[in-house]
Coordinates of C-alpha atoms in Angstrom, one line a residue:
M55 CA 1.5 -23.5 48.9
D56 CA -1.8 -23.4 47.1
A57 CA -3.1 -26.7 45.8
G58 CA -3.8 -27.1 42.1
L59 CA -1.9 -24.1 40.8
T60 CA -2.8 -23.2 37.2
L61 CA -0.5 -21.9 34.6
T62 CA -0.7 -18.2 34.2
T63 CA 0.4 -15.8 31.5
N64 CA 3.3 -14.6 33.7
M65 CA 4.4 -18.1 34.4
A66 CA 4.3 -18.9 30.7
L67 CA 6.5 -15.8 30.0
V68 CA 9.0 -16.9 32.6
F69 CA 9.2 -20.4 31.0
A70 CA 9.5 -18.9 27.5
L71 CA 12.4 -16.7 28.7
L72 CA 14.0 -19.6 30.5
A73 CA 13.8 -21.7 27.3
F74 CA 15.3 -18.8 25.2
T75 CA 18.1 -18.5 27.7
V76 CA 18.9 -22.2 27.6
V77 CA 18.9 -22.3 23.8
M78 CA 21.1 -19.2 23.4
L79 CA 23.6 -20.4 26.0
V80 CA 23.8 -23.8 24.3
L81 CA 24.1 -22.6 20.7
E82 CA 26.3 -19.6 21.6
W83 CA 24.7 -17.5 18.8
I84 CA 24.8 -14.6 21.3
R85 CA 27.5 -14.0 24.0
A86 CA 26.5 -15.2 27.4
D87 CA 26.7 -11.7 29.0
L88 CA 24.6 -10.3 26.2
V89 CA 22.0 -13.0 26.7
A90 CA 21.9 -12.1 30.4
L91 CA 21.4 -8.4 29.5
L92 CA 18.6 -9.3 27.2
V93 CA 16.9 -11.4 29.9
I94 CA 17.0 -8.5 32.4
V95 CA 15.5 -6.1 29.8
V96 CA 12.7 -8.5 28.9
I97 CA 11.9 -9.0 32.6
G98 CA 11.7 -5.2 33.1
I99 CA 9.5 -4.6 30.0
T100 CA 7.1 -7.5 30.9
R101 CA 7.0 -6.4 34.6
L102 CA 7.7 -9.9 35.8
L103 CA 9.5 -8.2 38.6
P104 CA 8.9 -4.7 40.2
I105 CA 11.2 -2.2 38.5
E106 CA 12.7 -1.2 41.8
Q107 CA 14.0 -4.8 42.3
L108 CA 15.2 -5.3 38.7
F109 CA 18.8 -4.2 39.2
D110 CA 19.3 -5.3 42.8
G111 CA 21.5 -8.2 41.5
F112 CA 24.3 -5.7 40.7
A113 CA 24.5 -4.7 44.3
G114 CA 23.6 -8.1 45.7
N115 CA 25.7 -10.0 48.3
A116 CA 26.7 -12.6 45.7
V117 CA 28.1 -10.1 43.1
I118 CA 30.0 -7.9 45.7
S119 CA 31.5 -11.0 47.4
L120 CA 32.7 -12.4 44.0
I121 CA 34.3 -9.1 43.1
A122 CA 36.2 -9.0 46.4
V123 CA 37.3 -12.6 46.2
M124 CA 38.7 -12.0 42.7
I125 CA 40.7 -9.0 43.9
M126 CA 42.1 -10.9 46.9
G127 CA 43.1 -13.9 44.6
A128 CA 45.0 -11.5 42.4
G129 CA 46.7 -10.1 45.4
L130 CA 47.9 -13.5 46.6
D131 CA 49.2 -14.2 43.1
R132 CA 50.9 -10.8 42.8
T133 CA 53.0 -11.4 45.9
G134 CA 54.2 -14.8 44.7
V135 CA 52.3 -17.1 47.1
L136 CA 51.6 -19.6 44.4
N137 CA 55.2 -19.7 43.2
K138 CA 56.2 -20.6 46.7
A139 CA 53.5 -23.3 46.6
A140 CA 55.2 -24.8 43.5
S141 CA 58.6 -24.8 45.2
F142 CA 57.1 -26.4 48.3
I143 CA 55.5 -29.2 46.2
L144 CA 58.7 -29.9 44.4
R145 CA 60.7 -30.0 47.6
L146 CA 58.3 -32.2 49.4
A147 CA 57.5 -34.6 46.6
G148 CA 61.0 -35.4 45.5
G149 CA 59.9 -36.1 41.9
V150 CA 57.8 -39.1 42.7
E151 CA 54.7 -38.9 40.4
S152 CA 52.2 -40.3 42.9
R153 CA 53.4 -37.9 45.6
V154 CA 53.6 -34.9 43.2
S155 CA 50.1 -35.5 42.0
L156 CA 48.6 -36.0 45.5
L157 CA 50.3 -32.8 46.8
I158 CA 49.1 -30.7 43.8
N159 CA 45.6 -32.1 44.1
A160 CA 45.5 -31.5 47.9
M161 CA 46.9 -28.0 47.6
V162 CA 44.5 -26.8 44.8
G163 CA 41.6 -28.5 46.5
S164 CA 42.3 -26.7 49.8
L165 CA 43.0 -23.3 48.1
S166 CA 39.8 -23.6 46.0
A167 CA 37.8 -23.3 49.2
V168 CA 38.9 -19.6 49.5
I169 CA 40.0 -18.6 46.0
Q170 CA 37.5 -18.3 43.1
S171 CA 37.8 -21.5 41.0
Q172 CA 38.4 -20.1 37.6
A173 CA 41.0 -17.7 38.8
L174 CA 42.8 -20.5 40.7
S175 CA 42.9 -22.8 37.7
A176 CA 44.5 -19.9 35.6
L177 CA 46.9 -19.1 38.4
F178 CA 48.0 -22.8 38.9
L179 CA 48.3 -23.8 35.3
P180 CA 51.8 -22.3 34.9
V181 CA 52.7 -23.7 38.4
V182 CA 51.8 -27.2 37.4
S183 CA 53.5 -26.7 34.0
R184 CA 56.7 -25.6 35.9
I185 CA 56.5 -28.7 38.1
S186 CA 56.1 -30.9 35.0
A187 CA 59.0 -29.2 33.2
R188 CA 61.3 -29.7 36.2
T189 CA 60.4 -33.3 36.9
G190 CA 59.5 -34.6 33.5
L191 CA 56.2 -35.9 34.7
P192 CA 53.5 -36.1 32.0
L193 CA 51.5 -32.9 32.0
R194 CA 48.3 -34.7 31.0
R195 CA 48.3 -36.8 34.1
L196 CA 48.6 -33.7 36.3
L197 CA 46.3 -31.0 34.8
L198 CA 42.9 -32.8 34.5
P199 CA 43.1 -34.2 38.1
M200 CA 44.1 -30.7 39.3
A201 CA 41.1 -29.1 37.5
C202 CA 38.7 -31.7 38.9
M203 CA 40.1 -31.2 42.4
I204 CA 39.6 -27.5 42.2
L205 CA 35.9 -28.1 41.5
C206 CA 35.7 -30.6 44.3
G207 CA 37.3 -28.2 46.8
T208 CA 35.0 -25.3 46.0
N209 CA 32.2 -27.0 48.0
M210 CA 33.9 -26.2 51.3
T211 CA 32.9 -22.5 51.5
M212 CA 30.3 -20.1 50.1
I213 CA 32.8 -17.9 48.3
S214 CA 34.8 -19.8 45.8
N215 CA 32.3 -20.5 43.0
S216 CA 29.4 -18.7 41.5
P217 CA 26.6 -21.1 42.3
L218 CA 27.4 -21.2 46.0
I219 CA 27.9 -17.4 46.1
L220 CA 24.5 -17.0 44.4
L221 CA 22.8 -19.5 46.7
N222 CA 22.0 -17.3 49.6
D223 CA 20.5 -14.6 47.4
L224 CA 18.2 -17.2 45.8
I225 CA 17.2 -18.5 49.2
A226 CA 16.4 -14.9 50.4
S227 CA 14.3 -14.5 47.3
A228 CA 12.4 -17.7 48.1
N229 CA 11.8 -16.5 51.6
R230 CA 10.0 -13.5 50.3
N231 CA 7.6 -15.7 48.4
L232 CA 6.9 -18.4 50.9
P233 CA 3.3 -19.5 51.5
P234 CA 1.6 -18.4 54.8
G235 CA 2.8 -20.6 57.7
A236 CA 5.9 -21.9 56.0
Q237 CA 9.1 -21.8 58.0
T238 CA 11.8 -19.4 56.8
I239 CA 14.7 -21.1 55.1
Q240 CA 18.0 -20.5 56.7
T241 CA 20.9 -19.2 54.6
F242 CA 24.4 -20.6 54.9
S243 CA 27.3 -19.0 56.7
L244 CA 30.8 -18.9 55.2
F245 CA 32.0 -22.4 56.3
A246 CA 28.6 -24.0 57.0
I247 CA 28.9 -26.4 54.1
A248 CA 32.5 -27.5 55.0
P249 CA 31.2 -30.8 56.5
V250 CA 29.8 -31.6 53.1
G251 CA 32.7 -30.2 51.1
I252 CA 35.5 -32.0 53.1
P253 CA 34.2 -35.5 52.3
L254 CA 33.8 -34.5 48.6
L255 CA 37.5 -33.3 48.6
L256 CA 38.7 -36.4 50.3
G257 CA 36.7 -38.6 47.9
G258 CA 38.3 -36.8 45.0
L259 CA 41.8 -37.2 46.4
A260 CA 41.3 -40.9 46.9
Y261 CA 39.8 -41.3 43.4
F262 CA 42.8 -39.8 41.6
A263 CA 45.4 -41.3 44.0
L264 CA 44.1 -44.8 43.1
F265 CA 43.1 -44.5 39.4
T266 CA 45.0 -41.6 37.7
R267 CA 47.3 -44.0 35.8
R268 CA 44.4 -46.1 34.6
L269 CA 42.2 -43.2 33.7
L270 CA 44.9 -41.3 31.9
P271 CA 47.2 -43.9 30.5
G272 CA 50.4 -42.9 28.6
D273 CA 53.3 -44.8 27.2
E274 CA 55.7 -42.1 27.9
E275 CA 58.0 -42.6 30.8
R276 CA 59.2 -39.1 31.2
Q277 CA 58.5 -36.3 28.9
K278 CA 61.4 -34.3 27.5
V279 CA 60.3 -31.0 28.8
T280 CA 63.0 -29.8 31.1
P281 CA 64.5 -26.3 31.3
G282 CA 67.2 -27.2 28.9
R283 CA 65.1 -29.1 26.4
T284 CA 62.2 -26.8 25.5
E285 CA 63.4 -26.8 21.9
T286 CA 62.9 -30.5 21.8
Y287 CA 59.4 -30.2 23.1
F288 CA 58.3 -27.6 20.6
A289 CA 59.8 -29.5 17.8
E290 CA 58.1 -32.8 18.7
T291 CA 54.7 -31.1 19.5
Y292 CA 54.4 -28.4 16.8
G293 CA 57.1 -29.1 14.3
I294 CA 58.8 -25.9 15.3
D295 CA 62.5 -26.7 15.1
G296 CA 65.8 -25.7 13.6
E297 CA 68.0 -22.8 14.5
V298 CA 67.9 -19.0 14.3
F299 CA 69.7 -17.4 11.3
E300 CA 70.1 -13.9 10.0
L301 CA 69.2 -13.2 6.4
T302 CA 70.5 -10.0 4.9
V303 CA 68.5 -8.7 1.9
T304 CA 70.7 -7.8 -1.0
T305 CA 70.1 -5.2 -3.8
D306 CA 68.9 -7.9 -6.2
S307 CA 66.6 -9.7 -3.8
P308 CA 62.9 -10.0 -4.8
L309 CA 62.1 -9.4 -1.1
V310 CA 62.8 -5.7 -1.5
G311 CA 59.6 -3.7 -1.3
M312 CA 57.6 -6.6 0.2
S313 CA 55.9 -6.5 3.6
V314 CA 56.6 -9.1 6.3
T315 CA 53.2 -10.7 5.7
E316 CA 54.0 -11.1 1.9
V317 CA 57.3 -12.7 2.7
E318 CA 55.8 -15.2 5.1
Q319 CA 53.4 -16.3 2.4
L320 CA 56.2 -17.2 0.0
R321 CA 56.9 -20.9 -0.7
G322 CA 59.4 -22.3 1.8
A323 CA 59.5 -19.2 3.9
P324 CA 60.9 -19.7 7.5
L325 CA 59.4 -18.2 10.6
I326 CA 60.2 -14.5 10.8
L327 CA 60.9 -13.6 14.4
A328 CA 62.8 -10.3 14.1
L329 CA 63.6 -7.6 11.6
K330 CA 66.3 -4.9 11.5
T331 CA 65.8 -2.0 9.1
G332 CA 68.2 0.9 9.4
G333 CA 69.3 1.1 13.0
E334 CA 66.1 -0.2 14.4
A335 CA 65.8 -3.9 15.4
R336 CA 62.7 -5.5 16.9
L337 CA 61.1 -8.8 17.6
A338 CA 57.7 -9.7 16.2
P339 CA 57.8 -7.2 13.3
P340 CA 54.3 -6.0 12.3
G341 CA 52.9 -7.7 9.2
D342 CA 52.8 -4.4 7.3
Q343 CA 56.4 -3.5 8.0
M344 CA 58.3 -3.1 4.7
I345 CA 61.6 -4.8 3.8
W346 CA 64.3 -2.8 2.0
V347 CA 67.9 -3.3 0.8
G348 CA 70.1 -4.0 3.8
S349 CA 67.2 -5.2 6.0
V350 CA 68.1 -8.1 8.2
L351 CA 65.6 -10.9 9.0
G352 CA 65.9 -13.0 12.1
V353 CA 64.4 -16.4 11.0
L354 CA 63.8 -19.8 12.6
G355 CA 64.1 -23.0 10.5
K356 CA 66.2 -25.9 9.5
R357 CA 69.6 -25.1 8.1
E358 CA 68.9 -26.7 4.7
A359 CA 65.5 -25.1 4.3
V360 CA 66.7 -21.6 5.3
S361 CA 69.7 -21.9 2.9
D362 CA 67.4 -22.9 0.0
F363 CA 65.1 -20.0 0.7
A364 CA 68.0 -17.6 0.9
N365 CA 69.4 -18.8 -2.4
V366 CA 66.0 -18.4 -4.2
Q367 CA 65.4 -14.9 -2.6
L368 CA 69.0 -13.8 -3.1
C369 CA 69.8 -13.2 0.6
Q370 CA 73.0 -13.6 2.5
V371 CA 72.8 -16.2 5.3
Q372 CA 74.6 -15.7 8.6
A373 CA 74.5 -18.5 11.2
R374 CA 76.2 -16.3 13.8
L375 CA 73.9 -13.8 15.3
R376 CA 75.5 -10.4 14.9
N377 CA 72.4 -8.1 14.8
F378 CA 70.0 -10.1 17.0
A379 CA 72.2 -11.7 19.7
D380 CA 70.8 -9.5 22.4
L381 CA 67.2 -9.9 21.2
F382 CA 67.4 -13.7 21.2
N383 CA 69.1 -14.0 24.6
P384 CA 67.1 -16.8 26.3
A385 CA 67.0 -14.7 29.5
R386 CA 65.1 -12.0 27.6
A387 CA 63.0 -13.8 24.9
G388 CA 61.9 -17.2 23.8
I389 CA 59.1 -19.5 22.8
S390 CA 56.1 -20.0 25.0
E391 CA 52.7 -21.7 25.2
V392 CA 49.5 -19.8 26.2
V393 CA 45.9 -20.9 26.5
I394 CA 42.8 -18.9 25.5
P395 CA 40.4 -18.9 28.6
P396 CA 36.6 -18.8 28.1
N397 CA 36.4 -15.2 29.1
S398 CA 39.0 -14.0 26.6
T399 CA 38.2 -11.1 24.3
W400 CA 40.3 -12.8 21.6
I401 CA 37.7 -15.6 21.1
K402 CA 36.1 -15.6 17.6
K403 CA 38.8 -13.2 16.3
T404 CA 41.5 -14.2 13.8
V405 CA 45.2 -13.8 14.7
G406 CA 45.4 -11.3 11.8
D407 CA 42.5 -9.3 13.1
L408 CA 44.1 -9.0 16.5
R409 CA 47.3 -7.6 15.0
V410 CA 49.3 -9.4 17.7
R411 CA 52.7 -8.5 16.5
K412 CA 52.0 -4.8 16.0
T413 CA 49.9 -4.3 19.2
Y414 CA 51.8 -6.6 21.6
A415 CA 55.2 -7.3 19.9
I416 CA 54.4 -11.0 20.0
S417 CA 54.7 -13.5 17.1
V418 CA 52.1 -16.4 16.9
L419 CA 54.0 -19.4 15.5
A420 CA 51.3 -22.1 15.8
V421 CA 47.8 -22.7 17.1
N422 CA 46.9 -26.1 18.6
R423 CA 43.2 -27.2 18.8
G424 CA 42.7 -30.7 20.0
D425 CA 44.3 -33.0 17.5
Q426 CA 44.9 -30.1 15.0
V427 CA 48.0 -28.0 14.8
F428 CA 47.8 -24.9 12.5
R429 CA 51.2 -23.9 11.3
E430 CA 50.4 -22.5 7.8
D431 CA 48.6 -19.2 7.4
V432 CA 48.1 -18.8 11.2
R433 CA 46.8 -15.3 10.6
Q434 CA 43.5 -16.7 9.3
V435 CA 42.8 -19.0 12.3
A436 CA 39.7 -17.8 14.3
L437 CA 40.5 -18.5 18.0
R438 CA 38.3 -20.5 20.3
A439 CA 38.3 -21.1 24.0
G440 CA 40.8 -23.7 25.0
D441 CA 43.1 -23.1 22.0
T442 CA 46.8 -23.3 22.8
L443 CA 49.0 -20.7 21.0
V444 CA 52.7 -21.0 20.5
L445 CA 54.3 -17.5 20.8
H446 CA 57.7 -15.9 20.4
S447 CA 58.4 -12.7 22.3
F448 CA 60.3 -10.8 24.9
W449 CA 59.4 -12.3 28.3
R450 CA 58.6 -8.7 29.4
D451 CA 56.1 -8.3 26.6
L452 CA 54.5 -11.7 27.3
A453 CA 54.1 -10.8 31.0
Q454 CA 52.5 -7.4 30.2
T455 CA 50.1 -8.9 27.6
A456 CA 49.1 -11.6 30.1
E457 CA 47.9 -8.9 32.5
S458 CA 44.9 -8.5 30.2
R459 CA 43.9 -12.1 31.0
D460 CA 43.1 -12.7 27.4
F461 CA 45.4 -15.7 27.7
V462 CA 47.0 -17.8 30.4
V463 CA 50.7 -18.5 30.1
V464 CA 51.6 -22.2 30.5
T465 CA 55.3 -22.1 30.0
D466 CA 57.7 -21.5 32.9
Y467 CA 59.6 -18.4 31.8
P468 CA 62.1 -16.0 33.5
K469 CA 60.2 -13.4 35.5
E470 CA 60.4 -11.6 38.8
E471 CA 57.8 -12.1 41.4
H472 CA 55.9 -8.8 41.4
R473 CA 55.8 -7.8 45.0
P474 CA 57.3 -10.5 47.3
S475 CA 57.8 -7.9 50.0
K476 CA 54.0 -7.6 50.4
I477 CA 53.4 -11.3 50.9
W478 CA 52.6 -11.0 54.6
H479 CA 50.3 -8.0 53.9
A480 CA 48.4 -10.1 51.4
T481 CA 48.1 -13.2 53.6
A482 CA 47.2 -11.1 56.7
F483 CA 44.3 -9.3 55.0
F484 CA 43.1 -12.5 53.4
G485 CA 43.1 -14.1 56.8
L486 CA 41.3 -11.1 58.3
A487 CA 38.5 -11.4 55.6
M488 CA 38.1 -15.1 56.4
G489 CA 38.0 -14.5 60.1
L490 CA 35.4 -11.8 59.8
G491 CA 33.3 -14.0 57.6
L492 CA 33.5 -17.0 60.0
F493 CA 33.5 -15.5 63.5
T494 CA 31.3 -12.4 63.2
D495 CA 27.8 -11.6 62.0
I496 CA 29.2 -9.1 59.4
R497 CA 27.6 -9.6 56.0
L498 CA 29.8 -11.8 53.8
S499 CA 30.2 -9.2 51.1
I500 CA 31.5 -6.7 53.7
A501 CA 33.9 -9.2 55.2
M502 CA 35.4 -9.9 51.7
L503 CA 35.6 -6.2 50.9
V504 CA 37.6 -5.6 54.1
G505 CA 40.3 -8.0 52.8
A506 CA 40.3 -6.6 49.3
L507 CA 40.5 -3.0 50.6
G508 CA 43.3 -3.9 53.0
M509 CA 45.3 -5.3 50.1
L510 CA 44.7 -2.1 48.1
L511 CA 45.6 0.3 50.9
S512 CA 48.8 -1.7 51.8
G513 CA 50.1 -1.6 48.2
V514 CA 49.6 -5.3 47.4
L515 CA 47.6 -4.1 44.4
D516 CA 46.8 -0.8 42.9
M517 CA 43.3 0.1 41.7
D518 CA 44.0 -0.5 38.1
E519 CA 45.3 -3.9 38.9
A520 CA 42.2 -4.6 41.0
Y521 CA 39.9 -3.6 38.1
G522 CA 42.0 -5.9 35.8
A523 CA 41.6 -8.8 38.3
I524 CA 37.8 -8.7 38.0
N525 CA 36.2 -11.0 35.4
W526 CA 33.5 -8.5 34.4
K527 CA 31.9 -10.9 32.0
T528 CA 31.2 -13.3 34.9
I529 CA 30.0 -10.5 37.1
F530 CA 27.7 -9.0 34.5
T531 CA 26.2 -12.5 33.6
L532 CA 25.6 -13.3 37.2
A533 CA 24.0 -10.0 38.1
C534 CA 21.7 -10.1 35.1
L535 CA 20.6 -13.7 35.5
I536 CA 19.7 -13.4 39.2
P537 CA 16.4 -11.6 38.4
L538 CA 15.4 -14.6 36.4
G539 CA 15.5 -16.8 39.5
W540 CA 13.5 -14.1 41.4
A541 CA 10.9 -14.0 38.6
M542 CA 10.5 -17.8 38.8
D543 CA 9.7 -17.4 42.5
S544 CA 7.5 -14.3 42.4
T545 CA 5.3 -15.4 39.5
G546 CA 4.7 -18.9 41.0
A547 CA 6.5 -20.6 38.0
A548 CA 8.8 -22.5 40.3
A549 CA 5.9 -23.7 42.4
W550 CA 3.8 -24.8 39.4
L551 CA 6.8 -26.7 38.0
A552 CA 7.4 -28.4 41.3
Q553 CA 3.7 -29.4 41.4
E554 CA 3.9 -30.9 37.9
V555 CA 7.1 -32.9 38.8
L556 CA 5.5 -34.3 42.0
K557 CA 2.5 -35.5 40.1
Y558 CA 4.9 -38.2 38.7
L559 CA 7.3 -38.5 41.6
G560 CA 5.2 -37.7 44.6
E561 CA 5.5 -41.2 46.2
W562 CA 9.3 -41.3 46.0
P563 CA 11.3 -41.1 49.2
Q564 CA 13.3 -38.0 50.0
W565 CA 16.6 -39.4 48.9
G566 CA 15.1 -40.4 45.5
L567 CA 13.7 -36.9 45.0
Q568 CA 17.0 -35.3 46.0
A569 CA 18.8 -37.6 43.5
V570 CA 16.4 -36.5 40.7
V571 CA 17.0 -32.8 41.5
A572 CA 20.8 -33.4 41.6
I573 CA 20.8 -35.3 38.3
L574 CA 18.6 -32.6 36.6
S575 CA 21.0 -29.9 37.9
L576 CA 24.0 -31.8 36.6
L577 CA 22.4 -32.2 33.1
F578 CA 21.4 -28.5 33.0
A579 CA 24.9 -27.5 34.0
Q580 CA 26.4 -29.6 31.1
V581 CA 24.6 -27.5 28.5
V582 CA 24.2 -24.0 30.1
S583 CA 26.5 -22.1 32.5
N584 CA 26.6 -23.3 36.1
V585 CA 25.1 -19.9 37.1
G586 CA 22.2 -20.4 34.6
A587 CA 21.5 -23.9 35.9
T588 CA 21.5 -22.7 39.5
V589 CA 19.1 -19.9 38.7
M590 CA 16.7 -22.3 37.0
M591 CA 16.9 -25.2 39.4
V592 CA 17.1 -23.7 43.0
P593 CA 13.5 -22.1 43.0
M594 CA 12.0 -25.4 41.7
A595 CA 14.0 -27.5 44.1
I596 CA 12.9 -25.4 47.1
N597 CA 9.3 -25.8 46.0
V598 CA 9.7 -29.6 45.6
A599 CA 11.0 -29.7 49.1
L600 CA 8.1 -27.6 50.5
V601 CA 5.5 -29.8 48.8
S602 CA 7.1 -33.1 49.7
G603 CA 7.9 -32.2 53.3
G604 CA 11.7 -32.1 52.7
N605 CA 14.2 -29.6 54.0
P606 CA 14.4 -26.7 51.4
A607 CA 17.9 -25.8 52.5
I608 CA 19.1 -29.3 51.6
Y609 CA 17.5 -29.2 48.2
A610 CA 18.9 -25.8 47.4
L611 CA 22.4 -26.8 48.5
I612 CA 22.2 -30.0 46.4
V613 CA 21.5 -27.9 43.3
A614 CA 24.4 -25.5 43.9
I615 CA 26.9 -28.3 44.6
S616 CA 25.7 -30.3 41.6
T617 CA 26.0 -27.4 39.2
S618 CA 29.5 -26.8 40.6
N619 CA 30.8 -30.3 39.9
V620 CA 30.7 -30.5 36.1
F621 CA 33.4 -32.8 34.9
L622 CA 32.1 -34.4 31.7
I623 CA 32.2 -31.7 29.0
P624 CA 35.1 -29.2 28.9
S625 CA 32.9 -26.4 27.4
A626 CA 30.5 -26.7 30.4
N627 CA 33.0 -25.3 32.9
P628 CA 35.8 -22.7 32.5
V629 CA 38.1 -24.6 34.9
I630 CA 38.1 -27.7 32.8
M631 CA 38.2 -25.7 29.6
I632 CA 41.5 -24.0 30.6
V633 CA 43.4 -27.2 31.0
S634 CA 41.9 -29.0 28.0
G635 CA 44.3 -27.6 25.4
P636 CA 47.7 -27.8 27.4
G637 CA 46.8 -31.3 28.5
G638 CA 46.0 -32.5 25.0
Y639 CA 42.9 -34.2 26.2
R640 CA 40.2 -35.7 24.0
S641 CA 36.5 -36.1 24.6
R642 CA 36.9 -39.7 25.8
D643 CA 39.4 -38.6 28.4
F644 CA 36.9 -36.3 30.0
L645 CA 34.2 -39.1 29.9
R646 CA 36.6 -41.7 31.3
V647 CA 37.6 -39.5 34.2
G648 CA 34.3 -37.6 34.6
I649 CA 31.6 -40.3 34.7
P650 CA 32.9 -42.3 37.6
L651 CA 33.9 -39.1 39.4
T652 CA 30.4 -37.6 38.9
L653 CA 28.8 -40.7 40.3
L654 CA 31.2 -40.7 43.3
M655 CA 30.5 -37.0 44.0
L656 CA 26.8 -37.6 43.7
V657 CA 26.7 -40.4 46.3
I658 CA 29.0 -38.6 48.8
M659 CA 27.0 -35.4 48.4
L660 CA 23.6 -37.0 49.0
A661 CA 24.9 -38.9 52.0
S662 CA 26.7 -35.9 53.5
V663 CA 23.9 -33.3 53.2
N664 CA 21.4 -35.6 54.8
L665 CA 23.8 -36.4 57.7
V666 CA 24.8 -32.8 58.3
F667 CA 21.5 -30.9 57.7
R668 CA 18.9 -33.1 59.2
R669 CA 15.7 -31.4 60.4

């Protein structure tokens, strides 16, 4: 590396673009994928990279590997592998909380080595909810440890989270810009980092086995959520209680000529779950559907309140369900909880704008956000990532809508496993992909595509389901931000930044410099995406290693692992965000659990990488 690098115009442009990216990702004025698209366009206009390299990220090893892993994860879920996992945990644990928690944490930690972390958290959320419902164990003492262990387990392979998938591409970019005489930095094979990841996983398991009750205290002995007591749970949590009644609209009723939305806005109106007009009865009637003489409303509320409303509106009350008995059959329909994940298209849209009843035949009864529960005028609530929605619908409609991945269903509801007959096909092709990645010199992206293609050809998934399994926002963001890391290398911005850092830390020992790089990576990952933090920090970390005489591979790996293990702020990581609503966690819960765990992971990581990857 040249001594005494000076700041050039291109370096300044890269730093300005870097600062802009950080600010936009923190403030969320613009969507993350749109910010990434803007970054790649600016890089192209300013010629910070050759045009022929600009879109290589879309066809890069990292992006293709991630797409294939997402498809295989969907295939494993489609065949019921995770449902069998839930049954196995229940059978083995016998309802003992410490045993249940340890088995869940060990299982998700192990699976996260081979299934993409965000997908695994969404897939296991209903599994853990089912376990909680059947055993009565507090959900809040199961979900956050589960999410943290997913993040700990992702450090065992190169395919289960975006920073590690991206790492080899960033190392390859750094190799292209090494100074004369510098030794080429070795990339990592599929399981090369397992000796580092396994101690991290074991450390996390021990941490939660010893301290979960202290970290997440609760005065409840057993929660009242069992298959026969869901009404109690929704009544206590959301105030949604009472019985289902039928209200028949008479000739003199003021409801005649009103829309469903207008009726819901009346004082004392119960929840309207169904409507029969003429010979047609349906759940979740659209807000603009009109009510006429003889229409029958299926409503939920307390007997006294429903009777008072019926008297005022001149309706006949019928406690026995004559028109809606089939619609309200618990085997066909019921109340459920769902969580809005960070990649949902519903975010920033109001319930009314989404037209949930008309489009999906689903009624939104309440929205839970932290300590707030919105019951009145739910249609005006703009949704955010992590919100928990209470829905009423046919289970069939709920399952079909969940296919869009705009929400994750928390409630255990009656459903058939999609393709249990294909379970051996799914596991066989998944094992084949892992074997090719581990025991051959086939490129990782090709090995993963073999597994995904095998599942498609064997009927585990069809192509439309495969497209639906891919989180295109994550893919697009990753592919567009990769060139920013390349630009930091090719312009010399990373080398100049490393030079400036070492002016102040040049006398520090290697472990001290590594700790600084790890802490900076952690801090960046709290405020920007883990992908963004990795793109920013890996080039600088490699250059710090080159100047200080350290091992560049170690420094790069430290960055990727540090940006993966983000436990402090739920908005910083989709895995934590997904469980924040259903678990009812507050900011202090994340800090109480996350600060000691972060320090523990930091110490284990620094010790492990130096023992495993010595020069």
